[in-house]
C-alpha cells in the first residue's frame, strides 16, 4: 500500500445512477486527525464563507418566483448527533453512520444529495470526501445548475482549505 493510502475507501451514495446525473462533483482532503462524518460536517460549517449568506438570499428571492422553496443557507450550528429524518440546515439527513453522512434536498426543480465520508488512513488521520450529485427535473432546474455548477466546486474547495488552515488538514 502506498504511503498514506487509505485502508479502504467507501463508495459514496449518489442521488441517482451516475449516467442520470446532471451534476457530479467529488472532492477530497486529508485530515490530520481521524473524525466522524458529522464531526467533519461541523468542522466545515464552523466558518461560513463571507458572501455565502448573500448568495443564498439571492437564490431564495429568484427561486421563490418559480415556486421553489426557500432554503435559507447555512447557520453554522453544531450538532453532536443526528438521525435519519433530522435536518442539518436545509438538508435532510437520509443516512448516517460514523463514517458517512448522507444529506438531501429535494424540490420541484431538482434533487441534490451531498455525501460526506471519512475514511481512516493507514498512517493516521482520515480522508474526507464530499460528493455532490444532482438530478434536474425541469428547465428551471437545468438553468439553476449553470451558476451553481460553476460555483459549487470553488466553494467546497475553499471550505476544505479552511480545514487545512485550522490545522485539521494534513
Coordinates of N, CA, C and O in Angstrom, one line a residue:
X1 N 0.9 -1.2 0.0 CA 0.0 0.0 0.0 C 0.9 1.2 0.0 O 1.8 1.3 0.8
X2 N 0.7 2.2 -0.9 CA 1.5 3.4 -0.9 C 1.4 4.2 0.4 O 0.4 4.1 1.1
X3 N 2.5 4.9 0.7 CA 2.5 5.7 2.0 C 1.3 6.6 2.0 O 1.0 7.4 1.1
X4 N 0.6 6.6 3.2 CA -0.6 7.5 3.4 C -1.9 7.0 2.7 O -2.9 7.7 2.8
X5 N -1.8 5.9 2.1 CA -3.0 5.4 1.4 C -4.1 5.0 2.4 O -3.8 4.7 3.5
X6 N -5.3 5.1 2.0 CA -6.4 4.8 2.8 C -6.5 3.3 3.0 O -6.0 2.5 2.2
X7 N -7.1 2.8 4.1 CA -7.3 1.4 4.3 C -8.2 0.9 3.3 O -8.0 -0.1 2.7
X8 N -9.4 1.5 3.2 CA -10.3 1.1 2.1 C -11.3 2.3 2.0 O -12.0 2.7 2.9
X9 N -11.4 2.8 0.8 CA -12.2 4.0 0.5 C -13.7 3.5 0.3 O -13.9 2.6 -0.5
X10 N -14.6 4.2 0.9 CA -16.0 4.0 0.7 C -16.5 4.5 -0.6 O -15.9 5.4 -1.2
X11 N -17.6 3.9 -1.1 CA -18.2 4.4 -2.3 C -19.4 5.2 -1.9 O -20.4 4.7 -1.3
X12 N -19.3 6.6 -2.1 CA -20.3 7.4 -1.6 C -21.7 7.2 -2.4 O -21.7 6.9 -3.6
X13 N -22.8 7.4 -1.7 CA -24.1 7.3 -2.3 C -24.3 8.5 -3.2 O -23.8 9.6 -2.9
X14 N -25.0 8.3 -4.3 CA -25.4 9.3 -5.2 C -27.0 9.4 -5.2 O -27.6 8.4 -4.9
X15 N -27.5 10.5 -5.7 CA -28.9 10.7 -5.7 C -29.6 9.9 -6.8 O -30.8 9.6 -6.7
X16 N -28.8 9.4 -7.8 CA -29.3 8.6 -8.9 C -28.1 7.9 -9.5 O -27.0 8.2 -9.1
X17 N -28.4 7.0 -10.5 CA -27.3 6.4 -11.2 C -26.4 7.4 -11.8 O -26.9 8.5 -12.3
X18 N -25.1 7.2 -11.9 CA -24.1 8.2 -12.4 C -24.6 8.7 -13.8 O -24.5 9.9 -14.0
X19 N -25.0 7.9 -14.7 CA -25.4 8.4 -16.0 C -26.7 9.2 -16.0 O -26.9 9.9 -17.0
X20 N -27.4 9.2 -15.0 CA -28.7 10.0 -14.9 C -28.4 11.4 -14.3 O -29.3 12.2 -14.2
X21 N -27.2 11.7 -13.8 CA -26.9 12.9 -13.1 C -26.7 14.1 -14.0 O -26.1 14.0 -15.1
X22 N -27.2 15.2 -13.6 CA -27.0 16.5 -14.3 C -25.7 17.1 -13.8 O -25.1 18.0 -14.4
X23 N -25.3 16.7 -12.6 CA -24.1 17.3 -11.9 C -23.5 16.3 -11.0 O -24.3 15.6 -10.3
X24 N -22.2 16.2 -10.9 CA -21.5 15.3 -10.1 C -20.1 15.9 -9.7 O -19.4 16.3 -10.6
X25 N -19.8 16.0 -8.4 CA -18.6 16.6 -8.0 C -18.0 15.8 -6.8 O -18.8 15.5 -5.9
X26 N -16.8 15.5 -6.9 CA -16.1 14.8 -5.8 C -14.9 15.5 -5.4 O -14.0 15.8 -6.3
X27 N -14.7 15.8 -4.1 CA -13.5 16.5 -3.7 C -13.1 15.8 -2.4 O -13.9 15.5 -1.5
X28 N -11.7 15.7 -2.2 CA -11.2 15.0 -1.1 C -10.1 15.9 -0.4 O -9.4 16.7 -1.1
X29 N -9.9 15.7 0.9 CA -8.9 16.3 1.6 C -8.4 15.4 2.7 O -9.2 14.7 3.3
X30 N -7.1 15.3 2.9 CA -6.6 14.5 4.0 C -6.6 15.4 5.3 O -6.3 16.5 5.3
X31 N -7.1 14.7 6.4 CA -7.2 15.4 7.7 C -6.2 14.8 8.6 O -6.0 13.6 8.6
X32 N -5.6 15.6 9.4 CA -4.5 15.2 10.3 C -5.0 14.3 11.4 O -4.3 13.5 11.9
X33 N -6.3 14.4 11.8 CA -6.9 13.5 12.8 C -8.1 12.8 12.2 O -8.8 13.3 11.4
X34 N -8.3 11.6 12.8 CA -9.5 10.9 12.3 C -10.7 11.5 13.0 O -10.7 12.0 14.1
X35 N -11.8 11.6 12.2 CA -13.1 12.1 12.7 C -14.2 11.4 12.1 O -14.1 10.9 11.0
X36 N -15.4 11.6 12.7 CA -16.6 11.0 12.1 C -17.1 12.0 11.0 O -16.6 13.1 10.9
X37 N -18.0 11.5 10.2 CA -18.5 12.3 9.1 C -19.3 13.5 9.7 O -19.2 14.6 9.1
X38 N -20.0 13.4 10.8 CA -20.7 14.5 11.4 C -19.7 15.5 12.0 O -19.9 16.7 11.8
X39 N -18.6 15.1 12.6 CA -17.5 16.0 13.0 C -16.9 16.7 11.9 O -16.6 17.9 12.0
X40 N -16.8 16.1 10.7 CA -16.2 16.7 9.5 C -17.2 17.8 9.1 O -16.8 18.9 8.7
X41 N -18.5 17.5 9.0 CA -19.5 18.5 8.7 C -19.4 19.7 9.6 O -19.4 20.8 9.1
X42 N -19.4 19.4 10.9 CA -19.3 20.5 11.9 C -18.1 21.4 11.6 O -18.2 22.6 11.7
X43 N -17.0 20.8 11.4 CA -15.7 21.5 11.1 C -15.8 22.4 9.9 O -15.4 23.5 9.9
X44 N -16.4 21.9 8.8 CA -16.6 22.6 7.6 C -17.6 23.8 7.8 O -17.3 24.9 7.3
X45 N -18.6 23.6 8.5 CA -19.7 24.6 8.7 C -19.3 25.6 9.8 O -20.0 26.6 9.9
X46 N -18.3 25.4 10.5 CA -18.0 26.3 11.6 C -17.7 27.7 11.1 O -18.0 28.7 11.8
X47 N -17.1 27.9 10.0 CA -16.7 29.2 9.4 C -17.4 29.4 8.1 O -16.8 29.1 7.0
X48 N -18.6 29.9 8.0 CA -19.3 30.0 6.7 C -18.5 31.1 5.9 O -17.9 32.0 6.4
X49 N -18.5 30.9 4.6 CA -17.9 31.9 3.7 C -18.6 33.2 3.8 O -19.8 33.3 3.9
X50 N -17.8 34.3 3.7 CA -18.4 35.6 3.9 C -19.6 36.0 3.0 O -20.6 36.5 3.5
X51 N -19.5 35.6 1.7 CA -20.6 36.0 0.8 C -21.6 34.9 0.6 O -22.6 35.1 -0.2
X52 N -21.5 33.8 1.3 CA -22.4 32.7 1.0 C -23.8 33.1 1.5 O -24.8 32.7 0.8
X53 N -24.0 33.8 2.5 CA -25.3 34.2 3.0 C -26.0 35.1 2.0 O -27.2 34.9 1.7
X54 N -25.3 36.0 1.4 CA -25.8 36.9 0.3 C -26.2 36.0 -0.9 O -27.3 36.2 -1.5
X55 N -25.4 35.1 -1.2 CA -25.7 34.2 -2.4 C -27.0 33.4 -2.1 O -27.8 33.3 -3.0
X56 N -27.2 32.9 -0.9 CA -28.4 32.2 -0.6 C -29.6 33.1 -0.6 O -30.7 32.7 -1.0
X57 N -29.5 34.3 -0.1 CA -30.6 35.3 -0.1 C -31.0 35.6 -1.6 O -32.2 35.6 -1.9
X58 N -30.1 35.8 -2.5 CA -30.4 36.0 -3.9 C -31.0 34.7 -4.5 O -32.0 34.8 -5.2
X59 N -30.5 33.6 -4.2 CA -31.0 32.3 -4.6 C -32.5 32.2 -4.2 O -33.3 31.8 -5.0
X60 N -32.8 32.4 -3.0 CA -34.1 32.3 -2.4 C -35.1 33.3 -3.1 O -36.2 32.9 -3.5
X61 N -34.6 34.5 -3.3 CA -35.5 35.5 -3.9 C -35.9 35.1 -5.4 O -37.0 35.2 -5.8
X62 N -34.9 34.7 -6.1 CA -35.1 34.3 -7.5 C -35.9 33.0 -7.6 O -36.9 32.9 -8.3
X63 N -35.5 32.0 -6.9 CA -36.1 30.7 -6.9 C -37.6 30.7 -6.5 O -38.4 30.0 -7.0
X64 N -37.9 31.5 -5.5 CA -39.3 31.6 -5.0 C -40.3 32.1 -6.1 O -41.4 31.6 -6.1
X65 N -39.8 32.8 -7.0 CA -40.6 33.3 -8.1 C -41.0 32.1 -9.0 O -42.0 32.3 -9.8
X66 N -40.3 31.0 -8.9 CA -40.6 29.9 -9.8 C -41.2 28.7 -8.9 O -41.2 27.6 -9.4
X67 N -41.7 29.0 -7.8 CA -42.3 28.0 -6.9 C -41.4 27.1 -6.2 O -41.8 26.1 -5.7
X68 N -40.1 27.5 -6.1 CA -39.1 26.7 -5.4 C -39.0 27.2 -3.9 O -39.0 28.4 -3.7
X69 N -39.0 26.3 -3.0 CA -39.0 26.7 -1.6 C -37.7 27.4 -1.2 O -36.6 27.1 -1.8
X70 N -37.8 28.3 -0.3 CA -36.6 29.0 0.3 C -35.8 28.0 1.1 O -36.4 27.3 1.9
X71 N -34.5 28.1 1.1 CA -33.7 27.2 1.9 C -32.9 27.9 3.0 O -32.5 27.3 4.0
X72 N -32.7 29.2 2.8 CA -32.1 30.0 3.9 C -30.6 29.9 4.0 O -30.0 30.9 4.5
X73 N -29.9 28.8 3.7 CA -28.5 28.8 3.7 C -28.0 28.1 5.0 O -28.7 27.4 5.7
X74 N -26.7 28.3 5.2 CA -26.0 27.6 6.3 C -26.0 28.5 7.6 O -25.8 29.7 7.5
X75 N -26.3 27.8 8.7 CA -26.3 28.6 10.0 C -25.0 28.5 10.8 O -24.8 29.3 11.7
X76 N -24.3 27.4 10.6 CA -23.1 27.2 11.4 C -23.3 26.5 12.7 O -22.4 26.3 13.5
X77 N -24.6 26.2 12.9 CA -25.0 25.5 14.2 C -24.3 24.1 14.2 O -24.4 23.4 13.2
X78 N -23.7 23.8 15.3 CA -23.1 22.5 15.5 C -24.0 21.5 16.1 O -24.8 21.8 17.0
X79 N -23.9 20.2 15.6 CA -24.7 19.1 16.2 C -23.8 18.0 16.7 O -22.8 17.7 16.1
X80 N -24.2 17.5 17.8 CA -23.4 16.4 18.4 C -23.9 15.0 17.9 O -23.1 14.0 18.0
X81 N -25.1 15.0 17.5 CA -25.7 13.7 16.9 C -26.8 14.1 16.0 O -27.5 15.1 16.2
X82 N -27.0 13.2 15.0 CA -28.2 13.3 14.1 C -28.7 12.0 13.8 O -28.0 11.0 13.9
X83 N -29.9 11.9 13.4 CA -30.6 10.6 13.0 C -31.3 10.9 11.6 O -31.5 12.0 11.2
X84 N -31.6 9.8 11.0 CA -32.3 9.9 9.7 C -33.6 10.7 9.9 O -34.3 10.5 10.9
X85 N -33.8 11.6 9.0 CA -35.0 12.5 9.1 C -34.7 13.8 9.8 O -35.5 14.8 9.6
X86 N -33.6 13.9 10.5 CA -33.3 15.2 11.1 C -32.8 16.2 10.0 O -32.5 15.8 8.9
X87 N -32.8 17.5 10.3 CA -32.4 18.5 9.4 C -31.0 19.1 9.9 O -30.8 19.3 11.1
X88 N -30.1 19.2 8.9 CA -28.9 20.0 9.1 C -29.0 21.2 8.2 O -28.9 21.0 6.9
X89 N -29.3 22.3 8.7 CA -29.7 23.5 7.9 C -30.8 23.1 7.0 O -31.8 22.6 7.4
X90 N -30.6 23.3 5.7 CA -31.7 23.0 4.7 C -31.7 21.5 4.3 O -32.6 21.1 3.5
X91 N -30.7 20.8 4.6 CA -30.5 19.4 4.2 C -31.3 18.4 5.2 O -31.2 18.6 6.4
X92 N -31.9 17.4 4.6 CA -32.5 16.3 5.4 C -31.4 15.2 5.5 O -30.8 14.9 4.5
X93 N -31.3 14.7 6.7 CA -30.4 13.6 6.8 C -31.0 12.3 6.3 O -32.1 11.9 6.9
X94 N -30.5 11.7 5.3 CA -31.1 10.5 4.7 C -30.3 9.2 5.2 O -30.8 8.1 5.0
X95 N -29.2 9.4 5.7 CA -28.4 8.3 6.2 C -27.2 8.8 7.1 O -26.7 9.9 6.8
X96 N -26.9 8.1 8.1 CA -25.8 8.5 9.0 C -25.2 7.3 9.6 O -25.9 6.4 10.2
X97 N -23.9 7.2 9.5 CA -23.1 6.3 10.3 C -21.9 7.1 10.8 O -21.8 8.3 10.4
X98 N -21.0 6.5 11.5 CA -19.8 7.3 12.0 C -19.0 7.7 10.7 O -18.4 8.8 10.8
X99 N -19.0 7.0 9.7 CA -18.1 7.2 8.5 C -18.9 7.9 7.3 O -18.2 8.2 6.3
X100 N -20.2 8.0 7.4 CA -20.9 8.5 6.2 C -22.1 9.4 6.7 O -22.9 8.9 7.6
X101 N -22.3 10.5 6.1 CA -23.4 11.4 6.4 C -24.0 11.7 5.0 O -23.4 12.3 4.1
X102 N -25.3 11.3 4.8 CA -25.9 11.5 3.5 C -27.0 12.6 3.7 O -27.9 12.4 4.5
X103 N -26.9 13.7 3.0 CA -27.8 14.8 3.1 C -28.5 15.0 1.8 O -27.9 15.0 0.7
X104 N -29.8 15.4 1.8 CA -30.5 15.6 0.6 C -31.4 16.9 0.7 O -31.8 17.3 1.8
X105 N -31.7 17.4 -0.4 CA -32.7 18.5 -0.6 C -33.4 18.1 -1.9 O -32.8 18.0 -2.9
X106 N -34.7 17.9 -1.7 CA -35.5 17.5 -2.9 C -36.6 18.6 -3.1 O -37.3 18.9 -2.2
X107 N -36.7 19.0 -4.3 CA -37.7 20.1 -4.6 C -38.2 19.9 -6.0 O -37.7 18.9 -6.7
X108 N -39.1 20.7 -6.5 CA -39.7 20.6 -7.8 C -38.7 20.7 -9.0 O -38.9 20.2 -10.0
X109 N -37.6 21.4 -8.8 CA -36.7 21.7 -9.9 C -35.5 20.7 -9.9 O -34.9 20.5 -11.0
X110 N -35.1 20.2 -8.7 CA -34.0 19.2 -8.7 C -33.9 18.5 -7.4 O -34.6 18.9 -6.4
X111 N -33.2 17.4 -7.4 CA -32.9 16.7 -6.2 C -31.4 16.7 -6.0 O -30.6 16.5 -7.0
X112 N -30.9 17.0 -4.8 CA -29.5 17.1 -4.5 C -29.2 16.1 -3.4 O -29.9 16.0 -2.5
X113 N -28.0 15.4 -3.6 CA -27.5 14.6 -2.5 C -26.1 15.0 -2.3 O -25.3 15.0 -3.2
X114 N -25.7 15.3 -1.0 CA -24.3 15.5 -0.7 C -24.0 14.4 0.4 O -24.6 14.3 1.4
X115 N -22.9 13.7 0.0 CA -22.5 12.6 0.9 C -21.1 13.0 1.4 O -20.2 13.3 0.6
X116 N -20.9 13.0 2.7 CA -19.7 13.2 3.4 C -19.2 11.9 3.9 O -19.9 11.3 4.7
X117 N -18.0 11.5 3.5 CA -17.4 10.3 4.1 C -16.1 10.6 4.7 O -15.4 11.5 4.3
X118 N -15.7 9.9 5.7 CA -14.4 10.0 6.3 C -13.8 8.5 6.4 O -14.4 7.7 7.0
X119 N -12.7 8.4 5.7 CA -12.0 7.1 5.6 C -10.7 7.1 6.3 O -9.9 8.0 6.0
X120 N -10.5 6.2 7.3 CA -9.2 6.3 8.1 C -8.0 6.0 7.1 O -8.2 5.2 6.2
X121 N -6.9 6.6 7.4 CA -5.7 6.4 6.7 C -4.8 5.5 7.5 O -4.7 5.6 8.7
X122 N -4.0 4.7 6.8 CA -3.1 3.8 7.4 C -2.1 4.5 8.4 O -1.8 4.0 9.4
X123 N -1.6 5.7 8.0 CA -0.7 6.4 8.8 C -1.3 7.3 9.9 O -0.6 8.1 10.5
X124 N -2.6 7.2 10.1 CA -3.3 8.1 11.0 C -4.1 9.2 10.2 O -3.9 9.4 9.1
X125 N -5.0 9.8 10.9 CA -5.9 10.8 10.3 C -6.9 10.1 9.4 O -7.2 8.9 9.5
X126 N -7.5 10.9 8.5 CA -8.5 10.3 7.6 C -8.6 11.1 6.4 O -8.0 12.2 6.3
X127 N -9.2 10.6 5.4 CA -9.5 11.3 4.2 C -11.0 11.6 4.2 O -11.8 10.7 4.3
X128 N -11.3 12.9 4.1 CA -12.7 13.3 4.0 C -13.0 13.6 2.5 O -12.3 14.2 1.8
X129 N -14.2 13.0 2.1 CA -14.7 13.2 0.7 C -16.0 13.8 0.8 O -16.9 13.4 1.6
X130 N -16.2 14.8 0.0 CA -17.5 15.4 -0.2 C -18.0 15.2 -1.6 O -17.3 15.6 -2.6
X131 N -19.0 14.4 -1.8 CA -19.6 14.0 -3.1 C -20.9 14.7 -3.2 O -21.8 14.4 -2.4
X132 N -21.1 15.4 -4.3 CA -22.4 16.1 -4.5 C -22.9 15.6 -5.9 O -22.2 15.5 -6.8
X133 N -24.2 15.2 -5.9 CA -24.8 14.7 -7.1 C -26.2 15.4 -7.2 O -26.9 15.6 -6.2
X134 N -26.6 15.7 -8.5 CA -27.9 16.4 -8.7 C -28.6 15.8 -9.9 O -27.9 15.4 -10.9
X135 N -29.9 15.6 -9.8 CA -30.8 15.3 -10.9 C -31.7 16.5 -11.0 O -32.3 16.9 -10.1
X136 N -31.8 17.0 -12.3 CA -32.7 18.1 -12.5 C -34.1 17.5 -13.1 O -34.1 16.5 -13.7
X137 N -35.2 18.3 -12.8 CA -36.5 17.8 -13.2 C -37.1 18.7 -14.3 O -38.1 18.2 -14.8
X138 N -36.6 19.9 -14.5 CA -37.2 20.7 -15.5 C -36.2 21.8 -16.0 O -35.1 21.8 -15.6
X139 N -36.7 22.7 -16.8 CA -35.9 23.7 -17.4 C -35.3 24.6 -16.3 O -34.1 25.0 -16.4
X140 N -36.1 25.0 -15.3 CA -35.6 25.8 -14.3 C -34.4 25.1 -13.5 O -33.4 25.8 -13.2
X141 N -34.6 23.8 -13.3 CA -33.5 23.1 -12.6 C -32.2 23.1 -13.4 O -31.1 23.2 -12.9
X142 N -32.4 22.9 -14.8 CA -31.2 22.9 -15.6 C -30.5 24.3 -15.7 O -29.3 24.4 -15.6
X143 N -31.3 25.3 -15.8 CA -30.8 26.7 -15.7 C -30.2 27.0 -14.4 O -29.1 27.7 -14.3
X144 N -30.8 26.6 -13.3 CA -30.3 26.8 -12.0 C -28.9 26.3 -11.8 O -28.0 26.8 -11.2
X145 N -28.7 25.1 -12.4 CA -27.4 24.4 -12.2 C -26.3 25.0 -13.0 O -25.1 24.7 -12.7
X146 N -26.5 25.9 -13.9 CA -25.4 26.6 -14.6 C -24.6 27.4 -13.7 O -23.4 27.1 -13.5
X147 N -25.1 28.4 -12.9 CA -24.2 29.1 -12.0 C -23.8 28.2 -10.8 O -22.7 28.3 -10.3
X148 N -24.7 27.4 -10.3 CA -24.4 26.5 -9.2 C -23.3 25.5 -9.5 O -22.4 25.3 -8.7
X149 N -23.4 25.0 -10.7 CA -22.3 24.0 -11.1 C -21.0 24.6 -11.2 O -19.9 24.0 -11.0
X150 N -20.9 25.9 -11.6 CA -19.6 26.6 -11.6 C -19.1 27.0 -10.2 O -17.9 26.9 -9.9
X151 N -20.0 27.5 -9.4 CA -19.7 28.0 -8.0 C -19.4 26.8 -7.0 O -18.5 27.0 -6.2
X152 N -20.2 25.8 -7.1 CA -20.1 24.7 -6.1 C -18.7 24.2 -5.8 O -18.3 24.1 -4.7
X153 N -18.0 23.7 -6.9 CA -16.6 23.2 -6.6 C -15.7 24.2 -6.0 O -14.8 23.8 -5.2
X154 N -15.8 25.5 -6.3 CA -15.0 26.5 -5.8 C -15.3 26.7 -4.3 O -14.4 26.8 -3.5
X155 N -16.6 26.6 -3.9 CA -17.0 26.8 -2.5 C -16.5 25.6 -1.7 O -15.9 25.8 -0.6
X156 N -16.7 24.4 -2.2 CA -16.3 23.2 -1.5 C -14.8 23.2 -1.3 O -14.2 22.9 -0.2
X157 N -14.0 23.5 -2.3 CA -12.6 23.6 -2.2 C -12.1 24.6 -1.2 O -11.2 24.3 -0.4
X158 N -12.8 25.7 -1.1 CA -12.4 26.7 -0.1 C -12.7 26.2 1.3 O -12.0 26.4 2.2
X159 N -13.9 25.6 1.5 CA -14.2 25.0 2.8 C -13.2 24.0 3.2 O -12.8 24.0 4.4
X160 N -12.7 23.2 2.3 CA -11.6 22.2 2.7 C -10.3 22.9 3.0 O -9.6 22.5 3.9
X161 N -10.0 24.0 2.3 CA -8.8 24.8 2.6 C -8.9 25.4 4.0 O -7.9 25.5 4.7
X162 N -10.1 25.8 4.4 CA -10.3 26.4 5.8 C -9.9 25.3 6.8 O -9.3 25.6 7.8
X163 N -10.3 24.0 6.5 CA -10.0 23.0 7.5 C -8.5 22.8 7.6 O -7.9 22.7 8.7
X164 N -7.8 22.9 6.5 CA -6.3 22.8 6.5 C -5.7 23.9 7.3 O -4.8 23.7 8.0
X165 N -6.2 25.1 7.0 CA -5.7 26.3 7.7 C -5.9 26.2 9.2 O -5.0 26.7 10.0
X166 N -7.0 25.6 9.7 CA -7.2 25.5 11.1 C -6.4 24.4 11.7 O -6.5 24.1 12.9
X167 N -5.6 23.7 10.9 CA -4.8 22.6 11.5 C -5.4 21.3 11.5 O -4.9 20.4 12.1
X168 N -6.6 21.2 10.9 CA -7.3 19.9 10.9 C -6.8 19.1 9.7 O -6.6 17.9 9.8
X169 N -6.5 19.8 8.6 CA -6.0 19.1 7.4 C -4.6 18.7 7.5 O -3.8 19.1 8.4
X170 N -4.2 17.7 6.7 CA -2.8 17.2 6.7 C -2.0 17.9 5.7 O -2.4 18.6 4.8

